[in-house]
Amino acid sequence: MSRRSKRYRNARQQIDRERRYGVREAVELMKSFDSAKFDETVELAVQLGIDPKDSDQQVRSSITLPHGTGQSVRVAVFAEGGEAEDARDAGADFVGGDDLIERVEDGWMEFDVALTIPSMMQKVGRLGRFLGPRGLMPTPKNGTVREDIGNGVKEFKAGKVELRNDDTGNIHAPIGKLSFDTSDLEDNVNELINHLRIEKPLGVSGRYFQNIVLSSTMGPGIKLKI
């Protein structure tokens, strides 16, 4: 059984496990811990009161956080012709049509977000068994299938975050870096929670937000007030 580091154990001792913290208070507490030797990613984990097996209760969306995520995002675009040029001009890391599709079929997955245009979906659709399990399959709902492909690339490069519940009804999303100002992290947390509230599936009954936890890469989780 793996043991937690001394730094992690010391940080956990500073958290009252019996209470839930306000967002600002939680961010300030998290930033007070001894930091690692790198700029840790701050993540929000949200447990939703949905039935993940019910197709009508899936949460699939995307959001551009007001202060970005501080992460470098590798964007792959399946497009040809003028749309391919638009994607390149907007800063896409990888752009291609049949050639890029074949690379993915051969096992290449060196990207974080995949976008395409509607006219390419018939071809891109055959990549579902490769991209689907990784949550990378382009869909109109989260803004990864669109005509204005250049704007799509710019949005994801600027820190647009895809939201997708897992098989247990949880959503995990990066909301910034530990080096961000407290107010910026607070804004990002509140924006994401409000967005999830708007995206609540109509078929959900009972309590929607079951649990919300804020944490950094190497730090313990801090429960937030719902």
PDB file of C-alpha atoms in Angstrom:
ATOM      1  CA  MET A   1       0.000   0.000   0.000  1.00  0.00           C
ATOM      2  CA  SER A   2       1.395   3.407  -1.010  1.00  0.00           C
ATOM      3  CA  ARG A   3       2.050   5.982   1.707  1.00  0.00           C
ATOM      4  CA  ARG A   4       1.184   9.657   1.466  1.00  0.00           C
ATOM      5  CA  SER A   5       4.025  12.148   1.606  1.00  0.00           C
ATOM      6  CA  LYS A   6       4.749  14.115   4.766  1.00  0.00           C
ATOM      7  CA  ARG A   7       3.739  17.309   2.942  1.00  0.00           C
ATOM      8  CA  TYR A   8       0.357  15.780   2.027  1.00  0.00           C
ATOM      9  CA  ARG A   9      -0.254  14.540   5.585  1.00  0.00           C
ATOM     10  CA  ASN A  10       0.590  17.953   7.042  1.00  0.00           C
ATOM     11  CA  ALA A  11      -1.792  19.641   4.614  1.00  0.00           C
ATOM     12  CA  ARG A  12      -4.589  17.214   5.403  1.00  0.00           C
ATOM     13  CA  GLN A  13      -4.239  17.917   9.128  1.00  0.00           C
ATOM     14  CA  GLN A  14      -5.120  21.552   8.420  1.00  0.00           C
ATOM     15  CA  ILE A  15      -8.494  20.597   6.920  1.00  0.00           C
ATOM     16  CA  ASP A  16     -11.553  20.112   9.102  1.00  0.00           C
ATOM     17  CA  ARG A  17     -13.002  16.963   7.548  1.00  0.00           C
ATOM     18  CA  GLU A  18     -16.359  17.555   9.228  1.00  0.00           C
ATOM     19  CA  ARG A  19     -17.152  20.859   7.553  1.00  0.00           C
ATOM     20  CA  ARG A  20     -17.649  22.337   4.114  1.00  0.00           C
ATOM     21  CA  TYR A  21     -15.804  25.503   3.147  1.00  0.00           C
ATOM     22  CA  GLY A  22     -16.844  28.541   1.176  1.00  0.00           C
ATOM     23  CA  VAL A  23     -15.074  28.850  -2.165  1.00  0.00           C
ATOM     24  CA  ARG A  24     -12.748  31.724  -1.211  1.00  0.00           C
ATOM     25  CA  GLU A  25     -11.921  30.161   2.141  1.00  0.00           C
ATOM     26  CA  ALA A  26     -11.143  26.830   0.462  1.00  0.00           C
ATOM     27  CA  VAL A  27      -8.905  28.465  -2.152  1.00  0.00           C
ATOM     28  CA  GLU A  28      -6.996  30.416   0.510  1.00  0.00           C
ATOM     29  CA  LEU A  29      -6.544  27.261   2.595  1.00  0.00           C
ATOM     30  CA  MET A  30      -5.320  25.295  -0.427  1.00  0.00           C
ATOM     31  CA  LYS A  31      -2.826  28.015  -1.340  1.00  0.00           C
ATOM     32  CA  SER A  32      -1.482  28.030   2.240  1.00  0.00           C
ATOM     33  CA  PHE A  33      -0.198  24.454   1.965  1.00  0.00           C
ATOM     34  CA  ASP A  34       3.450  23.837   1.171  1.00  0.00           C
ATOM     35  CA  SER A  35       3.519  23.762  -2.604  1.00  0.00           C
ATOM     36  CA  ALA A  36       5.255  21.223  -4.802  1.00  0.00           C
ATOM     37  CA  LYS A  37       8.251  22.091  -6.981  1.00  0.00           C
ATOM     38  CA  PHE A  38       5.964  22.804  -9.940  1.00  0.00           C
ATOM     39  CA  ASP A  39       2.867  24.900 -10.555  1.00  0.00           C
ATOM     40  CA  GLU A  40       0.120  22.479  -9.557  1.00  0.00           C
ATOM     41  CA  THR A  41      -3.146  22.236 -11.460  1.00  0.00           C
ATOM     42  CA  VAL A  42      -6.265  23.029  -9.422  1.00  0.00           C
ATOM     43  CA  GLU A  43      -9.185  20.697 -10.102  1.00  0.00           C
ATOM     44  CA  LEU A  44     -12.840  20.666  -9.204  1.00  0.00           C
ATOM     45  CA  ALA A  45     -14.545  17.293  -8.730  1.00  0.00           C
ATOM     46  CA  VAL A  46     -18.345  17.384  -8.737  1.00  0.00           C
ATOM     47  CA  GLN A  47     -20.522  14.430  -7.804  1.00  0.00           C
ATOM     48  CA  LEU A  48     -23.887  14.833  -9.512  1.00  0.00           C
ATOM     49  CA  GLY A  49     -27.181  13.228  -8.551  1.00  0.00           C
ATOM     50  CA  ILE A  50     -27.740  11.834 -12.031  1.00  0.00           C
ATOM     51  CA  ASP A  51     -28.247   8.336 -13.378  1.00  0.00           C
ATOM     52  CA  PRO A  52     -25.177   7.946 -15.632  1.00  0.00           C
ATOM     53  CA  LYS A  53     -26.820   4.978 -17.373  1.00  0.00           C
ATOM     54  CA  ASP A  54     -29.770   7.130 -18.490  1.00  0.00           C
ATOM     55  CA  SER A  55     -29.012   8.815 -21.814  1.00  0.00           C
ATOM     56  CA  ASP A  56     -31.352  11.683 -20.882  1.00  0.00           C
ATOM     57  CA  GLN A  57     -29.307  12.468 -17.777  1.00  0.00           C
ATOM     58  CA  GLN A  58     -25.875  12.743 -19.361  1.00  0.00           C
ATOM     59  CA  VAL A  59     -24.001  16.004 -18.861  1.00  0.00           C
ATOM     60  CA  ARG A  60     -22.072  16.935 -22.008  1.00  0.00           C
ATOM     61  CA  SER A  61     -21.075  20.549 -22.333  1.00  0.00           C
ATOM     62  CA  SER A  62     -18.155  22.960 -22.485  1.00  0.00           C
ATOM     63  CA  ILE A  63     -17.274  26.253 -20.872  1.00  0.00           C
ATOM     64  CA  THR A  64     -14.674  28.972 -21.333  1.00  0.00           C
ATOM     65  CA  LEU A  65     -13.553  29.962 -17.842  1.00  0.00           C
ATOM     66  CA  PRO A  66     -13.142  33.705 -17.210  1.00  0.00           C
ATOM     67  CA  HIS A  67      -9.457  33.330 -16.320  1.00  0.00           C
ATOM     68  CA  GLY A  68      -8.591  30.250 -18.387  1.00  0.00           C
ATOM     69  CA  THR A  69      -6.959  27.107 -17.031  1.00  0.00           C
ATOM     70  CA  GLY A  70      -3.283  27.949 -17.397  1.00  0.00           C
ATOM     71  CA  GLN A  71      -2.776  24.727 -19.332  1.00  0.00           C
ATOM     72  CA  SER A  72      -1.296  24.198 -22.771  1.00  0.00           C
ATOM     73  CA  VAL A  73      -3.876  22.428 -24.957  1.00  0.00           C
ATOM     74  CA  ARG A  74      -2.980  20.414 -28.056  1.00  0.00           C
ATOM     75  CA  VAL A  75      -5.771  20.771 -30.608  1.00  0.00           C
ATOM     76  CA  ALA A  76      -6.308  18.373 -33.519  1.00  0.00           C
ATOM     77  CA  VAL A  77      -8.679  19.375 -36.316  1.00  0.00           C
ATOM     78  CA  PHE A  78     -10.199  17.091 -38.928  1.00  0.00           C
ATOM     79  CA  ALA A  79     -10.818  19.380 -41.883  1.00  0.00           C
ATOM     80  CA  GLU A  80      -9.857  19.958 -45.489  1.00  0.00           C
ATOM     81  CA  GLY A  81      -9.612  22.894 -47.872  1.00  0.00           C
ATOM     82  CA  GLY A  82     -10.411  26.363 -46.609  1.00  0.00           C
ATOM     83  CA  GLU A  83     -11.539  25.143 -43.203  1.00  0.00           C
ATOM     84  CA  ALA A  84      -8.181  23.412 -42.725  1.00  0.00           C
ATOM     85  CA  GLU A  85      -6.404  26.684 -43.488  1.00  0.00           C
ATOM     86  CA  ASP A  86      -8.652  28.507 -41.016  1.00  0.00           C
ATOM     87  CA  ALA A  87      -7.742  25.961 -38.341  1.00  0.00           C
ATOM     88  CA  ARG A  88      -4.015  26.358 -38.999  1.00  0.00           C
ATOM     89  CA  ASP A  89      -4.271  30.142 -38.928  1.00  0.00           C
ATOM     90  CA  ALA A  90      -6.093  29.933 -35.586  1.00  0.00           C
ATOM     91  CA  GLY A  91      -3.261  27.913 -34.048  1.00  0.00           C
ATOM     92  CA  ALA A  92      -4.360  24.272 -34.330  1.00  0.00           C
ATOM     93  CA  ASP A  93      -1.494  21.892 -33.557  1.00  0.00           C
ATOM     94  CA  PHE A  94      -2.548  19.163 -35.994  1.00  0.00           C
ATOM     95  CA  VAL A  95      -4.757  19.540 -39.058  1.00  0.00           C
ATOM     96  CA  GLY A  96      -5.711  16.967 -41.662  1.00  0.00           C
ATOM     97  CA  GLY A  97      -8.391  14.956 -43.387  1.00  0.00           C
ATOM     98  CA  ASP A  98      -8.019  11.310 -44.408  1.00  0.00           C
ATOM     99  CA  ASP A  99      -4.334  11.359 -43.446  1.00  0.00           C
ATOM    100  CA  LEU A 100      -5.083  12.470 -39.869  1.00  0.00           C
ATOM    101  CA  ILE A 101      -7.917   9.948 -39.564  1.00  0.00           C
ATOM    102  CA  GLU A 102      -5.534   7.166 -40.609  1.00  0.00           C
ATOM    103  CA  ARG A 103      -2.962   8.284 -38.011  1.00  0.00           C
ATOM    104  CA  VAL A 104      -5.567   7.969 -35.260  1.00  0.00           C
ATOM    105  CA  GLU A 105      -6.640   4.559 -36.555  1.00  0.00           C
ATOM    106  CA  ASP A 106      -2.985   3.500 -36.331  1.00  0.00           C
ATOM    107  CA  GLY A 107      -2.948   4.419 -32.636  1.00  0.00           C
ATOM    108  CA  TRP A 108      -1.731   8.030 -32.580  1.00  0.00           C
ATOM    109  CA  MET A 109      -3.377  10.083 -29.808  1.00  0.00           C
ATOM    110  CA  GLU A 110      -0.996  12.959 -29.067  1.00  0.00           C
ATOM    111  CA  PHE A 111      -3.689  15.633 -28.625  1.00  0.00           C
ATOM    112  CA  ASP A 112      -6.043  16.885 -25.918  1.00  0.00           C
ATOM    113  CA  VAL A 113      -9.017  18.125 -27.959  1.00  0.00           C
ATOM    114  CA  ALA A 114     -10.402  17.014 -31.325  1.00  0.00           C
ATOM    115  CA  LEU A 115     -12.519  19.313 -33.502  1.00  0.00           C
ATOM    116  CA  THR A 116     -14.092  18.863 -36.897  1.00  0.00           C
ATOM    117  CA  ILE A 117     -16.571  20.412 -39.314  1.00  0.00           C
ATOM    118  CA  PRO A 118     -20.037  18.906 -39.994  1.00  0.00           C
ATOM    119  CA  SER A 119     -19.141  17.778 -43.502  1.00  0.00           C
ATOM    120  CA  MET A 120     -16.316  15.619 -42.120  1.00  0.00           C
ATOM    121  CA  MET A 121     -18.385  13.829 -39.480  1.00  0.00           C
ATOM    122  CA  GLN A 122     -19.242  10.888 -41.732  1.00  0.00           C
ATOM    123  CA  LYS A 123     -15.539  10.092 -42.018  1.00  0.00           C
ATOM    124  CA  VAL A 124     -14.623  11.046 -38.456  1.00  0.00           C
ATOM    125  CA  GLY A 125     -17.483   8.883 -37.164  1.00  0.00           C
ATOM    126  CA  ARG A 126     -15.460   5.746 -37.739  1.00  0.00           C
ATOM    127  CA  LEU A 127     -13.012   6.945 -35.087  1.00  0.00           C
ATOM    128  CA  GLY A 128     -15.637   6.551 -32.369  1.00  0.00           C
ATOM    129  CA  ARG A 129     -14.094   3.359 -31.000  1.00  0.00           C
ATOM    130  CA  PHE A 130     -10.745   5.133 -30.651  1.00  0.00           C
ATOM    131  CA  LEU A 131     -11.807   8.576 -29.475  1.00  0.00           C
ATOM    132  CA  GLY A 132     -14.988   7.701 -27.563  1.00  0.00           C
ATOM    133  CA  PRO A 133     -13.372   5.857 -24.623  1.00  0.00           C
ATOM    134  CA  ARG A 134     -10.983   8.783 -24.139  1.00  0.00           C
ATOM    135  CA  GLY A 135     -13.734  11.392 -24.235  1.00  0.00           C
ATOM    136  CA  LEU A 136     -12.257  12.926 -27.396  1.00  0.00           C
ATOM    137  CA  MET A 137     -15.000  12.200 -29.931  1.00  0.00           C
ATOM    138  CA  PRO A 138     -16.207  15.479 -31.507  1.00  0.00           C
ATOM    139  CA  THR A 139     -19.855  16.317 -30.807  1.00  0.00           C
ATOM    140  CA  PRO A 140     -21.979  19.393 -31.577  1.00  0.00           C
ATOM    141  CA  LYS A 141     -23.112  19.666 -27.949  1.00  0.00           C
ATOM    142  CA  ASN A 142     -19.696  20.510 -26.571  1.00  0.00           C
ATOM    143  CA  GLY A 143     -18.717  22.764 -29.453  1.00  0.00           C
ATOM    144  CA  THR A 144     -16.239  20.419 -31.134  1.00  0.00           C
ATOM    145  CA  VAL A 145     -18.286  20.003 -34.322  1.00  0.00           C
ATOM    146  CA  ARG A 146     -18.817  23.421 -35.907  1.00  0.00           C
ATOM    147  CA  GLU A 147     -18.659  25.435 -39.088  1.00  0.00           C
ATOM    148  CA  ASP A 148     -16.571  28.263 -37.594  1.00  0.00           C
ATOM    149  CA  ILE A 149     -13.647  25.950 -36.942  1.00  0.00           C
ATOM    150  CA  GLY A 150     -11.163  28.800 -36.522  1.00  0.00           C
ATOM    151  CA  ASN A 151     -13.122  30.265 -33.619  1.00  0.00           C
ATOM    152  CA  GLY A 152     -13.402  26.804 -32.093  1.00  0.00           C
ATOM    153  CA  VAL A 153      -9.631  26.383 -32.126  1.00  0.00           C
ATOM    154  CA  LYS A 154      -9.129  29.802 -30.523  1.00  0.00           C
ATOM    155  CA  GLU A 155     -11.649  29.034 -27.769  1.00  0.00           C
ATOM    156  CA  PHE A 156     -10.023  25.759 -26.762  1.00  0.00           C
ATOM    157  CA  LYS A 157      -6.557  27.264 -26.985  1.00  0.00           C
ATOM    158  CA  ALA A 158      -7.759  30.026 -24.650  1.00  0.00           C
ATOM    159  CA  GLY A 159      -8.848  27.497 -22.020  1.00  0.00           C
ATOM    160  CA  LYS A 160     -12.246  26.178 -22.973  1.00  0.00           C
ATOM    161  CA  VAL A 161     -13.045  23.141 -20.819  1.00  0.00           C
ATOM    162  CA  GLU A 162     -15.063  20.104 -21.871  1.00  0.00           C
ATOM    163  CA  LEU A 163     -17.450  18.764 -19.235  1.00  0.00           C
ATOM    164  CA  ARG A 164     -18.418  15.114 -19.404  1.00  0.00           C
ATOM    165  CA  ASN A 165     -19.698  12.942 -16.574  1.00  0.00           C
ATOM    166  CA  ASP A 166     -18.013   9.586 -16.036  1.00  0.00           C
ATOM    167  CA  ASP A 167     -19.675   6.228 -15.412  1.00  0.00           C
ATOM    168  CA  THR A 168     -20.282   7.102 -11.752  1.00  0.00           C
ATOM    169  CA  GLY A 169     -21.883  10.493 -12.396  1.00  0.00           C
ATOM    170  CA  ASN A 170     -18.818  12.547 -11.493  1.00  0.00           C
ATOM    171  CA  ILE A 171     -17.283  15.435 -13.402  1.00  0.00           C
ATOM    172  CA  HIS A 172     -13.619  16.391 -13.073  1.00  0.00           C
ATOM    173  CA  ALA A 173     -12.425  19.672 -14.526  1.00  0.00           C
ATOM    174  CA  PRO A 174      -9.266  21.790 -14.273  1.00  0.00           C
ATOM    175  CA  ILE A 175     -10.054  25.314 -13.104  1.00  0.00           C
ATOM    176  CA  GLY A 176      -6.610  26.919 -13.056  1.00  0.00           C
ATOM    177  CA  LYS A 177      -3.137  26.780 -11.560  1.00  0.00           C
ATOM    178  CA  LEU A 178      -2.099  27.148  -7.927  1.00  0.00           C
ATOM    179  CA  SER A 179      -0.186  30.299  -8.905  1.00  0.00           C
ATOM    180  CA  PHE A 180      -3.423  32.031  -9.976  1.00  0.00           C
ATOM    181  CA  ASP A 181      -4.711  34.851  -7.786  1.00  0.00           C
ATOM    182  CA  THR A 182      -7.241  33.748  -5.184  1.00  0.00           C
ATOM    183  CA  SER A 183      -9.970  35.861  -6.788  1.00  0.00           C
ATOM    184  CA  ASP A 184      -9.294  34.335 -10.235  1.00  0.00           C
ATOM    185  CA  LEU A 185      -9.597  30.779  -8.918  1.00  0.00           C
ATOM    186  CA  GLU A 186     -12.741  31.757  -7.021  1.00  0.00           C
ATOM    187  CA  ASP A 187     -14.262  33.224 -10.192  1.00  0.00           C
ATOM    188  CA  ASN A 188     -13.460  30.067 -12.178  1.00  0.00           C
ATOM    189  CA  VAL A 189     -14.966  27.770  -9.541  1.00  0.00           C
ATOM    190  CA  ASN A 190     -18.178  29.790  -9.314  1.00  0.00           C
ATOM    191  CA  GLU A 191     -18.478  30.045 -13.095  1.00  0.00           C
ATOM    192  CA  LEU A 192     -18.151  26.287 -13.535  1.00  0.00           C
ATOM    193  CA  ILE A 193     -20.653  25.470 -10.780  1.00  0.00           C
ATOM    194  CA  ASN A 194     -23.170  27.957 -12.172  1.00  0.00           C
ATOM    195  CA  HIS A 195     -22.717  26.477 -15.643  1.00  0.00           C
ATOM    196  CA  LEU A 196     -23.381  22.963 -14.345  1.00  0.00           C
ATOM    197  CA  ARG A 197     -26.510  24.252 -12.619  1.00  0.00           C
ATOM    198  CA  ILE A 198     -27.777  25.595 -15.953  1.00  0.00           C
ATOM    199  CA  GLU A 199     -26.911  22.286 -17.646  1.00  0.00           C
ATOM    200  CA  LYS A 200     -28.935  20.214 -15.162  1.00  0.00           C
ATOM    201  CA  PRO A 201     -30.771  17.502 -17.153  1.00  0.00           C
ATOM    202  CA  LEU A 202     -34.562  17.783 -17.034  1.00  0.00           C
ATOM    203  CA  GLY A 203     -34.956  14.178 -15.925  1.00  0.00           C
ATOM    204  CA  VAL A 204     -32.971  14.618 -12.706  1.00  0.00           C
ATOM    205  CA  SER A 205     -35.014  14.479  -9.517  1.00  0.00           C
ATOM    206  CA  GLY A 206     -33.779  15.005  -5.999  1.00  0.00           C
ATOM    207  CA  ARG A 207     -30.521  16.663  -5.066  1.00  0.00           C
ATOM    208  CA  TYR A 208     -28.449  17.555  -8.112  1.00  0.00           C
ATOM    209  CA  PHE A 209     -25.145  18.557  -6.453  1.00  0.00           C
ATOM    210  CA  GLN A 210     -24.160  15.690  -4.162  1.00  0.00           C
ATOM    211  CA  ASN A 211     -20.615  16.724  -3.368  1.00  0.00           C
ATOM    212  CA  ILE A 212     -18.053  19.261  -4.614  1.00  0.00           C
ATOM    213  CA  VAL A 213     -14.356  18.939  -3.824  1.00  0.00           C
ATOM    214  CA  LEU A 214     -11.499  21.328  -4.623  1.00  0.00           C
ATOM    215  CA  SER A 215      -7.933  20.064  -4.771  1.00  0.00           C
ATOM    216  CA  SER A 216      -4.510  20.692  -6.268  1.00  0.00           C
ATOM    217  CA  THR A 217      -2.408  18.058  -8.036  1.00  0.00           C
ATOM    218  CA  MET A 218      -0.447  17.029  -4.941  1.00  0.00           C
ATOM    219  CA  GLY A 219      -2.824  18.221  -2.241  1.00  0.00           C
ATOM    220  CA  PRO A 220      -5.806  16.797  -0.341  1.00  0.00           C
ATOM    221  CA  GLY A 221      -9.399  17.528  -1.278  1.00  0.00           C
ATOM    222  CA  ILE A 222     -11.395  20.293   0.404  1.00  0.00           C
ATOM    223  CA  LYS A 223     -15.178  19.940   0.471  1.00  0.00           C
ATOM    224  CA  LEU A 224     -17.134  23.005  -0.655  1.00  0.00           C
ATOM    225  CA  LYS A 225     -20.471  24.302   0.533  1.00  0.00           C
ATOM    226  CA  ILE A 226     -23.231  23.420  -1.909  1.00  0.00           C
TER     227      ILE A 226
END
